[in-house]
Tab-separated table of C-alpha atoms in Angstrom:
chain	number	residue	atom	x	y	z
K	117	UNK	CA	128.851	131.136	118.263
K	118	UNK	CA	129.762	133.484	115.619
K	119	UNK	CA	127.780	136.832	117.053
K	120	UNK	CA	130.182	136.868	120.144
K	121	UNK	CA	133.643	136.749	117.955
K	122	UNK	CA	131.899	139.585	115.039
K	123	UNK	CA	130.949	141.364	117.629
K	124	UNK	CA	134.438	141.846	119.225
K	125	UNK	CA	136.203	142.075	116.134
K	126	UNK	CA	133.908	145.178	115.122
K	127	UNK	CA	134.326	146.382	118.343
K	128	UNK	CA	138.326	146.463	118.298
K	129	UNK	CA	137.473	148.738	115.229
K	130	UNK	CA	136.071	151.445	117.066
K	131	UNK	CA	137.176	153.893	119.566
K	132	UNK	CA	135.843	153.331	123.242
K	133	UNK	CA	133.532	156.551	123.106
K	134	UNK	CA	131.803	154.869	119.630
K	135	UNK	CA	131.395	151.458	122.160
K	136	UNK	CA	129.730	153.445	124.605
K	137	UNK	CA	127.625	155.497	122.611
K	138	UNK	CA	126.841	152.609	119.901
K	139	UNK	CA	127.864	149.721	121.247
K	140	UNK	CA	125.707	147.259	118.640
K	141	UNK	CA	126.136	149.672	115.133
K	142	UNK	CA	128.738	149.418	112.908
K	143	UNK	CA	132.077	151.578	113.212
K	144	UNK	CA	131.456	155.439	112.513
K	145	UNK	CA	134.881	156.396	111.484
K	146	UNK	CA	137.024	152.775	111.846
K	147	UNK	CA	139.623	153.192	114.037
K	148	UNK	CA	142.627	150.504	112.397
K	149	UNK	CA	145.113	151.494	114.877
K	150	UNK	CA	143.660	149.780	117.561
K	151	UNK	CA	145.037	146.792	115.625
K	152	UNK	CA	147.802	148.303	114.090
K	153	UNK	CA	149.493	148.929	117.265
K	154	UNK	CA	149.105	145.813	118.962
K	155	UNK	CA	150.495	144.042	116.028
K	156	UNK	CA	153.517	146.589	115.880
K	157	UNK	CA	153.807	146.379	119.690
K	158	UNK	CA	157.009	143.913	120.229
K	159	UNK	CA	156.013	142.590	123.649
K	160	UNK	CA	152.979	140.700	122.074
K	161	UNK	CA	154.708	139.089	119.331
K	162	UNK	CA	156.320	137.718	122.182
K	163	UNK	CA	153.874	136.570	124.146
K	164	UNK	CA	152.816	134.628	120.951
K	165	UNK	CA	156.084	132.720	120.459
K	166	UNK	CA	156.442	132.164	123.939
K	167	UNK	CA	152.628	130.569	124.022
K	168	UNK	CA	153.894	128.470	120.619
K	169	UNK	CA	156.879	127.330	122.343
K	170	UNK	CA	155.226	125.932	124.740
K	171	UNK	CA	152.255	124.328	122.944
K	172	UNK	CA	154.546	122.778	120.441
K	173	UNK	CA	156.962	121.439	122.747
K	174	UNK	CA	153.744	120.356	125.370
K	175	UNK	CA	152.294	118.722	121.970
K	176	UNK	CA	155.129	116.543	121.121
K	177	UNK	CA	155.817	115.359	124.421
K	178	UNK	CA	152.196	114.306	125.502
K	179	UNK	CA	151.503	113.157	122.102
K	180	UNK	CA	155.207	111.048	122.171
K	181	UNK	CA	154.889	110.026	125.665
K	182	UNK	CA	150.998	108.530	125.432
K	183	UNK	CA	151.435	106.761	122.186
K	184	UNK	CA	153.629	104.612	123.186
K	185	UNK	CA	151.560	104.172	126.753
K	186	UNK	CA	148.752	103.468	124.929
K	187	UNK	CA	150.362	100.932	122.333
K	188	UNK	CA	151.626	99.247	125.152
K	189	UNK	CA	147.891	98.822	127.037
K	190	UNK	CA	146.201	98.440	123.821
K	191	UNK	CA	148.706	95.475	122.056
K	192	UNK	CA	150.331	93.784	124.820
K	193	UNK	CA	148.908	91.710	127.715
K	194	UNK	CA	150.656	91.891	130.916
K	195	UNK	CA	150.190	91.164	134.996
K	196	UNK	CA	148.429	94.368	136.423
K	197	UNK	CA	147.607	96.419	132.592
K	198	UNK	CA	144.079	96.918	133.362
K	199	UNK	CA	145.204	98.658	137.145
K	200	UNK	CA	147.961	101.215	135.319
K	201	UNK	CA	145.254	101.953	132.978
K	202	UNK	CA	142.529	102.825	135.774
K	203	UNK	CA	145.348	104.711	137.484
K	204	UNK	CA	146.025	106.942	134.534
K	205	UNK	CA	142.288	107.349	133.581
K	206	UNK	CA	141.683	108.493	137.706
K	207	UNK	CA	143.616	111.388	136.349
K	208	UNK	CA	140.638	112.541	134.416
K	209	UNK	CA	139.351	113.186	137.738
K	210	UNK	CA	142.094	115.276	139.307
K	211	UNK	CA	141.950	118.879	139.133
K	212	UNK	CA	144.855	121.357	138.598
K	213	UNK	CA	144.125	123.443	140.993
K	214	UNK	CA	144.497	120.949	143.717
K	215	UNK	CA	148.043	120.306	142.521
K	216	UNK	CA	148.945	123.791	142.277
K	217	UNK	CA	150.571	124.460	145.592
K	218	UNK	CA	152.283	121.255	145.633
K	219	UNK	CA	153.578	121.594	141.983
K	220	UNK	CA	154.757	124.772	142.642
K	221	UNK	CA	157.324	123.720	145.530
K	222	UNK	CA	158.094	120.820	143.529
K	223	UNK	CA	159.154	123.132	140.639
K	224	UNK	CA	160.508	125.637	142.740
K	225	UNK	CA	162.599	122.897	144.772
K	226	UNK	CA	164.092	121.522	141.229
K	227	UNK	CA	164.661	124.742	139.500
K	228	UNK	CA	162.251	125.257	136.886
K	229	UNK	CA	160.717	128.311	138.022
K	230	UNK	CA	160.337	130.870	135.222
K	231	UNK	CA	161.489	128.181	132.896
K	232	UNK	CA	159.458	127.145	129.611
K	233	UNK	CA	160.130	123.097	130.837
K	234	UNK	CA	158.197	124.220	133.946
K	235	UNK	CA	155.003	124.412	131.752
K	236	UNK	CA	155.656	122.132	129.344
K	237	UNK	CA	156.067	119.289	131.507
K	238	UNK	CA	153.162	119.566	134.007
K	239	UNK	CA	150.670	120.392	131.150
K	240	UNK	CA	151.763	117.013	129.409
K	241	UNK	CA	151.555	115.024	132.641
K	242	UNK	CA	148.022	116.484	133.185
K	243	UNK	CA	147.408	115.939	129.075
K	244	UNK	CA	148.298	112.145	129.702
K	245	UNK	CA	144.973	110.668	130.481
K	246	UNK	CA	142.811	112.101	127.909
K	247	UNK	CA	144.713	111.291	125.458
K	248	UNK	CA	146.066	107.872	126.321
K	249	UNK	CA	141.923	106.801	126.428
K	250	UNK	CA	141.451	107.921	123.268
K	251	UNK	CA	144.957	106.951	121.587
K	252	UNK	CA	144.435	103.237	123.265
K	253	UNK	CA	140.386	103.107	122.030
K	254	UNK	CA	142.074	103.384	118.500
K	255	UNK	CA	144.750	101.620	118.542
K	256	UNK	CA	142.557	98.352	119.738
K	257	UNK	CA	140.927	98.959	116.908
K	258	UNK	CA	143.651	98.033	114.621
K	259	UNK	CA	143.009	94.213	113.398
K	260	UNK	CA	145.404	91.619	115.231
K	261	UNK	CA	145.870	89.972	111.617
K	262	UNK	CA	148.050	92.993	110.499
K	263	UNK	CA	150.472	92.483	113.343
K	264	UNK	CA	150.780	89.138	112.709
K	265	UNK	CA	151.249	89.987	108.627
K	266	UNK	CA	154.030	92.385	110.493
K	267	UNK	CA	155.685	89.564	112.326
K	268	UNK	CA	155.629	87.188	109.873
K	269	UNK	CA	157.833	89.704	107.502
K	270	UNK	CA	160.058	90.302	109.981
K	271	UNK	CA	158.631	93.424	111.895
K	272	UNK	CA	159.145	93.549	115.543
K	273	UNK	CA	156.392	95.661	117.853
K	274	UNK	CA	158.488	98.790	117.899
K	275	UNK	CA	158.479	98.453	114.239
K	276	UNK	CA	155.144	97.520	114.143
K	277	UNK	CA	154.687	100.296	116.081
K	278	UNK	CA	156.431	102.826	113.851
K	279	UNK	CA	155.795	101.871	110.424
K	280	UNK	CA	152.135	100.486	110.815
K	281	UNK	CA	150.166	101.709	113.660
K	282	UNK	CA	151.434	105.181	113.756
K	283	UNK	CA	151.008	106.248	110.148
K	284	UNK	CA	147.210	104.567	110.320
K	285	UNK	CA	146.465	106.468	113.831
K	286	UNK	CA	146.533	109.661	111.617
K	287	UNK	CA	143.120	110.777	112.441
K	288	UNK	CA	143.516	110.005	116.307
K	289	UNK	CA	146.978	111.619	116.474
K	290	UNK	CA	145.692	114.581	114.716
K	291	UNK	CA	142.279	114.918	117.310
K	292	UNK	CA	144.735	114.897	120.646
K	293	UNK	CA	147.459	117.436	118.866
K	294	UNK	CA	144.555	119.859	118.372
K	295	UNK	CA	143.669	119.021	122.315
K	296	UNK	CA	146.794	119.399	123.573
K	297	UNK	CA	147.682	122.977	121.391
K	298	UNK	CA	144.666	124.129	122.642
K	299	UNK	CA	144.337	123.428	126.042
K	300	UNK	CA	148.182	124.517	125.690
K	301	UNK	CA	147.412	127.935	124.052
K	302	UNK	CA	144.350	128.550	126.518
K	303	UNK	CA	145.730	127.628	129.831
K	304	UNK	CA	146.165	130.621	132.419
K	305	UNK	CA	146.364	129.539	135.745
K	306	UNK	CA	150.038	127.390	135.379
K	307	UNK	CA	151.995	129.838	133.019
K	308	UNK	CA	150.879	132.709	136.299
K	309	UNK	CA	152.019	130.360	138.770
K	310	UNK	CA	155.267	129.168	137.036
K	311	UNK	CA	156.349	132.875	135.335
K	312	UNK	CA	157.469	135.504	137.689
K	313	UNK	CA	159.069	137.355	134.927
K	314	UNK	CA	157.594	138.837	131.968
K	315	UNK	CA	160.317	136.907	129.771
K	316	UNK	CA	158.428	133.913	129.180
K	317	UNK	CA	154.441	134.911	129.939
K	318	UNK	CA	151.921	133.471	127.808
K	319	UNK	CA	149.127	134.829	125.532
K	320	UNK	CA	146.372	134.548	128.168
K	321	UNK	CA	148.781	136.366	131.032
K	322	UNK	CA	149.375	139.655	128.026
K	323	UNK	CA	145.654	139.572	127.757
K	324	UNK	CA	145.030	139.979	131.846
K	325	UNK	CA	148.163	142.196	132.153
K	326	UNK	CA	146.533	144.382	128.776
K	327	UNK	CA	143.014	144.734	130.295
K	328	UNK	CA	144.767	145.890	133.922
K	329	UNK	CA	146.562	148.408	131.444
K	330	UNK	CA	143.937	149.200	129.686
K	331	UNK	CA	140.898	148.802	131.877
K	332	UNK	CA	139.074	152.079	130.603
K	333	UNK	CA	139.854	151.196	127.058
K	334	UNK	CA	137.266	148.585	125.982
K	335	UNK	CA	138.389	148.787	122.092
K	336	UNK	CA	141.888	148.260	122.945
K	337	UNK	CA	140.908	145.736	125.170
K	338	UNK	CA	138.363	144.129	122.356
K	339	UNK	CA	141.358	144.156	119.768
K	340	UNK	CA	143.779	142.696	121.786
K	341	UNK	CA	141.002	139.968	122.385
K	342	UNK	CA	140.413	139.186	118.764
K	343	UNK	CA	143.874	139.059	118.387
K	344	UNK	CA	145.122	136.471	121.108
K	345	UNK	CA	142.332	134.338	119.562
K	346	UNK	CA	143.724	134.085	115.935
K	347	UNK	CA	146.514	131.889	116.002
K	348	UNK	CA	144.968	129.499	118.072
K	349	UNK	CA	141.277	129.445	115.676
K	350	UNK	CA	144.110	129.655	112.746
K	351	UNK	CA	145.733	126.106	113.920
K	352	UNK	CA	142.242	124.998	114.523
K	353	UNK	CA	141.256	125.653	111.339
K	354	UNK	CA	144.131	124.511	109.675
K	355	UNK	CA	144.428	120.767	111.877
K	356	UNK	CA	140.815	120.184	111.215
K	357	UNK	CA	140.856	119.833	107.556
K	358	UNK	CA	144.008	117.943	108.261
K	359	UNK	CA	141.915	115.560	110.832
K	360	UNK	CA	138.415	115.552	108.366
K	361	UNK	CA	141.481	114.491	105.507
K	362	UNK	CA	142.733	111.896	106.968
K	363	UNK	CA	139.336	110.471	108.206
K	364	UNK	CA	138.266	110.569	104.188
K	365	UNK	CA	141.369	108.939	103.010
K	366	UNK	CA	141.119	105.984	105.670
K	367	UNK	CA	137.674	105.225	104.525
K	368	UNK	CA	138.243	105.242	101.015
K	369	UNK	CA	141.086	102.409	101.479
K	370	UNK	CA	140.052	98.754	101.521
């Protein structure tokens, strides 16, 4: 996995006659600039906050939205549960690009064409079954003799819900954030067919716009690459010792 991402990053240090001439050797000068000016080039530093904008704000409402869906399969018993449940796990099934003509006229006929809530709200929806399955397989998890130790001090289910459940579905919270900013930061095909104008494209829309720019430049191209990947591996990197933290502590408590 690692000979793919060294490779492009020495790439991005060379100049495009080095890559054709030695396209496996090291760099013979290193050519910085090819960095240097993407990362003094405005229009990507705004392609990154527009992709963070919408990966935060995609995170916090599938994350918001399907904890409470899943607390609500997982702790309560009611007429018809078990059909909602196989109705939201059918989307599992349903591709985007089936959707994608019909979503468009449905965004187009309420206004949120080349609007960051355009995004945001369709990637949640689609974000919905994944991560109620694996919010709900947790939360059953949680013993039935805490809620009742809940109840009995006073603690109603939203509290419950709040004070208890939440702050112990650590781990699980933190493994369907990292899904959701991910699948967030990567996704292409909805941020083309929502963004007209170049106000609010994503990181993966400045990399295909770049390489049209750029198509005879394959260390521009290479360094633009390596740098469209970092924030997202950075967040990775940074929410998995998070995750593999959380996991320790909850196994250390009795």
């Amino acid at each position: 996995m690692a000979v793919p991402l060294v490779y492009a990053v020495l790439s991005g240090f060379k100049s495009t006659d080095q890559l054709s001439r030695n396209p496996i050797g090291l760099p013979d000068p290193w050519v910085p600039s090819n960095y240097t000016d993407i990362l003094g080039s405005g229009s990507f530093w705004q392609l990154v906050g527009s992709s963070t904008l919408i990966a935060v704000g995609t995170t916090v409402v599938v994350v918001a939205v399907s904890a409470l869906a899943a607390f609500s399969f997982a702790r309560f018993a009611f007429r018809g549960r078990e059909v909602l449940f196989t109705l939201f796990t059918m989307g599992l099934m349903f591709p985007f690009a089936v959707a994608a003509l019909p979503l468009f006229l449905l965004l187009r006929s309420i206004g949120l064409l080349d609007n960051p809530l355009g995004v945001i709200l369709p990637q949640a929806a689609f974000g919905l079954p994944v991560t109620i399955v694996i919010l709900r397989g947790f939360f059953r998890e949680i013993p039935a003799e805490l809620e009742e130790a809940a109840t009995l001090d006073g603690c109603g289910p939203l509290g419950f819900f709040w004070r208890i459940l939440l702050p112990m579905a650590r781990p699980a919270l933190g493994t369907v954030s990292v899904l959701a900013v991910v699948g967030s930061w990567n996704n292409f095909l909805l941020p083309l067919l929502v963004f007209n104008e170049p106000t609010w494209w994503t990181v993966p829309i400045g990399v295909q716009q770049f390489q049209g720019q750029y198509s005879a430049e394959y260390a521009r191209v290479f360094a633009y690459l390596v740098l469209a990947m970092v924030p997202a591996l950075a967040f990775y990197s940074v929410a998995e010792r998070q995750l593999v933290g959380g996991l320790a502590a909850g196994a250390t408590k009795g």
